Amino acid sequence: TPNGFIQVGQGFLVKATTPTISFTNAMRVANTANQFLKTKETQSHRIWLNLSKDSTPVNQMLIAYMPKATSGIDATIDGRNINDNATALNSLIENEEFVIQGRSLPFADTDVVPLTFKTNAAGSFTIAIDHVDGLFTESQDIFLNDKVTSASHDLKKTSYSFTASA
């Protein structure tokens, strides 16, 4: 689970907004006993959603309500879909696909997060909550509204299954 630090031996992708990117030793974080420790609690309320085709996992996406996030594109928070799979579940920000979307606080139970689903192969699909934290561990419902069938489904109760064509 991402915690704000890149562990030793891990990589990352960058979509540059400038011609050059600079990394310096000043960006390094001292660790204790080979662990990266946060000293400041951050308030976050997150939902991890999984997409499966039949019973095979396809992808996972995250919606996070957190400090410093906005409803627009946040370069240091949101994670774009790198479009490496023809079948995917993503959220939309300004008509772009994201696998990680930060949303502003405070959370409002009227908030709607647009999602997009795509596939190049017909079949049966399932959208399910992998896990949650923050206020979503309590009684806050999480609904999925299917615009094709007009169904509204509480994902906290059960996963949502549907069929789709390519």
Coordinates of N, CA and C in Angstrom, one line a residue, residues 26-96:
A26 N 19.0 15.8 -1.3 CA 18.2 16.5 -0.3 C 16.8 15.9 -0.3
M27 N 16.4 15.2 -1.3 CA 15.1 14.6 -1.3 C 15.0 13.3 -0.6
R28 N 16.2 12.7 -0.2 CA 16.2 11.5 0.5 C 15.6 11.6 1.9
V29 N 15.1 10.6 2.5 CA 14.5 10.6 3.8 C 15.4 9.6 4.6
A30 N 15.8 10.0 5.8 CA 16.6 9.1 6.7 C 15.6 8.1 7.2
N31 N 16.0 6.9 7.4 CA 15.1 5.9 7.9 C 15.7 5.3 9.2
T32 N 14.9 4.6 9.9 CA 15.3 3.9 11.2 C 15.0 2.4 11.0
A33 N 16.0 1.6 11.2 CA 15.8 0.1 11.0 C 15.2 -0.2 9.7
N34 N 15.7 0.4 8.6 CA 15.3 0.1 7.2 C 13.8 0.4 7.0
Q35 N 13.2 1.2 7.8 CA 11.8 1.5 7.6 C 11.6 3.0 7.4
F36 N 10.7 3.4 6.5 CA 10.4 4.8 6.3 C 9.2 5.1 7.2
L37 N 9.4 6.0 8.1 CA 8.4 6.3 9.1 C 7.8 7.7 8.9
K38 N 6.5 7.7 9.0 CA 5.8 9.0 8.9 C 5.7 9.5 10.4
T39 N 6.0 10.8 10.6 CA 5.8 11.4 11.9 C 4.6 12.2 12.0
K40 N 3.9 12.4 10.9 CA 2.7 13.2 11.0 C 1.5 12.4 10.5
E41 N 0.4 12.3 11.2 CA -0.8 11.6 10.8 C -1.5 12.4 9.7
T42 N -1.9 11.8 8.7 CA -2.7 12.4 7.6 C -4.1 11.9 7.6
Q43 N -5.0 12.7 7.4 CA -6.4 12.3 7.3 C -6.7 11.8 5.9
S44 N -7.1 10.5 5.8 CA -7.4 10.0 4.5 C -8.5 9.0 4.6
H45 N -9.4 9.0 3.6 CA -10.5 8.1 3.6 C -10.5 7.5 2.2
R46 N -10.2 6.2 2.1 CA -9.9 5.6 0.8 C -10.8 4.4 0.5
I47 N -11.0 4.2 -0.8 CA -11.7 3.1 -1.3 C -10.9 2.5 -2.5
W48 N -10.6 1.2 -2.3 CA -9.9 0.5 -3.4 C -10.9 -0.4 -4.1
L49 N -11.1 -0.2 -5.4 CA -12.0 -1.0 -6.2 C -11.3 -1.9 -7.1
N50 N -11.7 -3.2 -7.2 CA -11.1 -4.2 -8.1 C -12.1 -4.4 -9.3
L51 N -11.5 -4.6 -10.5 CA -12.3 -5.1 -11.6 C -11.8 -6.5 -12.0
S52 N -12.7 -7.4 -12.2 CA -12.4 -8.8 -12.5 C -13.2 -9.1 -13.8
K53 N -12.6 -9.9 -14.6 CA -13.3 -10.5 -15.8 C -13.4 -12.0 -15.5
D54 N -14.7 -12.5 -15.4 CA -15.0 -13.8 -14.9 C -14.4 -13.8 -13.5
S55 N -13.4 -14.6 -13.2 CA -12.8 -14.6 -11.8 C -11.4 -14.1 -11.8
T56 N -11.0 -13.6 -13.0 CA -9.6 -13.2 -13.2 C -9.4 -11.7 -12.9
P57 N -8.6 -11.3 -11.9 CA -8.4 -9.9 -11.7 C -7.8 -9.1 -12.9
V58 N -8.4 -7.9 -13.1 CA -7.9 -7.1 -14.3 C -7.2 -5.9 -13.8
N59 N -7.8 -5.1 -12.9 CA -7.1 -3.9 -12.4 C -7.7 -3.5 -11.1
Q60 N -6.9 -2.6 -10.4 CA -7.4 -2.0 -9.2 C -7.3 -0.5 -9.3
M61 N -8.2 0.2 -8.8 CA -8.2 1.7 -8.7 C -8.4 2.2 -7.3
L62 N -8.1 3.5 -7.1 CA -8.2 4.1 -5.8 C -8.9 5.4 -5.9
I63 N -9.9 5.7 -4.9 CA -10.4 7.0 -4.7 C -10.0 7.3 -3.3
A64 N -9.4 8.5 -3.1 CA -8.9 8.9 -1.8 C -9.4 10.4 -1.5
Y65 N -10.1 10.5 -0.4 CA -10.4 11.8 0.1 C -9.3 12.2 1.1
M66 N -8.6 13.3 0.8 CA -7.4 13.6 1.6 C -7.1 15.1 1.5
P67 N -6.3 15.6 2.5 CA -5.8 17.0 2.4 C -5.1 17.3 1.2
K68 N -5.2 18.5 0.7 CA -4.5 19.1 -0.5 C -5.0 18.5 -1.8
A69 N -5.9 17.6 -1.8 CA -6.5 17.1 -3.0 C -7.6 18.1 -3.5
T70 N -7.9 18.1 -4.8 CA -8.9 18.9 -5.3 C -9.8 18.0 -6.2
S71 N -10.8 18.6 -6.8 CA -11.6 17.8 -7.8 C -11.0 17.9 -9.2
G72 N -9.9 18.7 -9.3 CA -9.2 18.7 -10.6 C -8.0 17.8 -10.6
I73 N -7.1 17.9 -11.6 CA -5.9 17.1 -11.7 C -4.9 17.7 -10.7
D74 N -4.4 16.8 -9.8 CA -3.4 17.2 -8.8 C -2.2 16.4 -9.2
A75 N -1.1 17.1 -9.7 CA 0.1 16.4 -10.2 C 0.8 15.5 -9.2
T76 N 0.7 15.8 -7.9 CA 1.4 15.0 -6.9 C 0.5 14.0 -6.2
I77 N -0.7 14.0 -6.6 CA -1.7 13.1 -5.9 C -2.3 12.0 -6.8
D78 N -2.8 12.5 -8.0 CA -3.6 11.6 -8.9 C -2.6 10.8 -9.7
G79 N -3.0 9.6 -10.1 CA -2.2 8.7 -10.9 C -2.9 8.4 -12.2
R80 N -2.4 8.8 -13.3 CA -3.0 8.6 -14.6 C -3.0 7.1 -15.0
N81 N -4.0 6.7 -15.7 CA -3.9 5.3 -16.3 C -2.9 5.4 -17.4
I82 N -2.0 4.4 -17.4 CA -0.9 4.4 -18.4 C -1.4 3.6 -19.6
N83 N -2.7 3.2 -19.6 CA -3.3 2.5 -20.8 C -2.6 1.3 -21.3
D84 N -2.1 0.5 -20.3 CA -1.4 -0.7 -20.7 C -2.3 -2.0 -20.8
N85 N -3.6 -1.8 -20.6 CA -4.5 -2.9 -20.6 C -5.7 -2.5 -21.4
A86 N -6.2 -3.3 -22.3 CA -7.4 -2.9 -23.1 C -8.7 -3.0 -22.2
T87 N -8.6 -3.7 -21.1 CA -9.8 -3.7 -20.2 C -9.4 -3.0 -18.9
A88 N -10.2 -2.1 -18.5 CA -9.9 -1.3 -17.3 C -11.1 -0.6 -16.7
L89 N -11.0 -0.4 -15.4 CA -11.9 0.5 -14.6 C -11.0 1.7 -14.1
N90 N -11.5 2.9 -14.4 CA -10.7 4.1 -14.0 C -11.7 5.2 -13.6
S91 N -11.2 6.2 -12.9 CA -12.0 7.4 -12.6 C -11.6 8.4 -13.7
L92 N -12.5 9.4 -13.8 CA -12.3 10.4 -14.8 C -12.1 11.8 -14.1
I93 N -11.1 12.5 -14.5 CA -10.8 13.9 -14.1 C -10.6 14.6 -15.4
E94 N -11.5 15.6 -15.6 CA -11.3 16.5 -16.8 C -11.2 15.6 -18.1
N95 N -12.0 14.5 -18.2 CA -12.1 13.6 -19.3 C -10.8 12.8 -19.5
E96 N -10.0 12.7 -18.5 CA -8.8 11.9 -18.6 C -8.9 10.7 -17.6

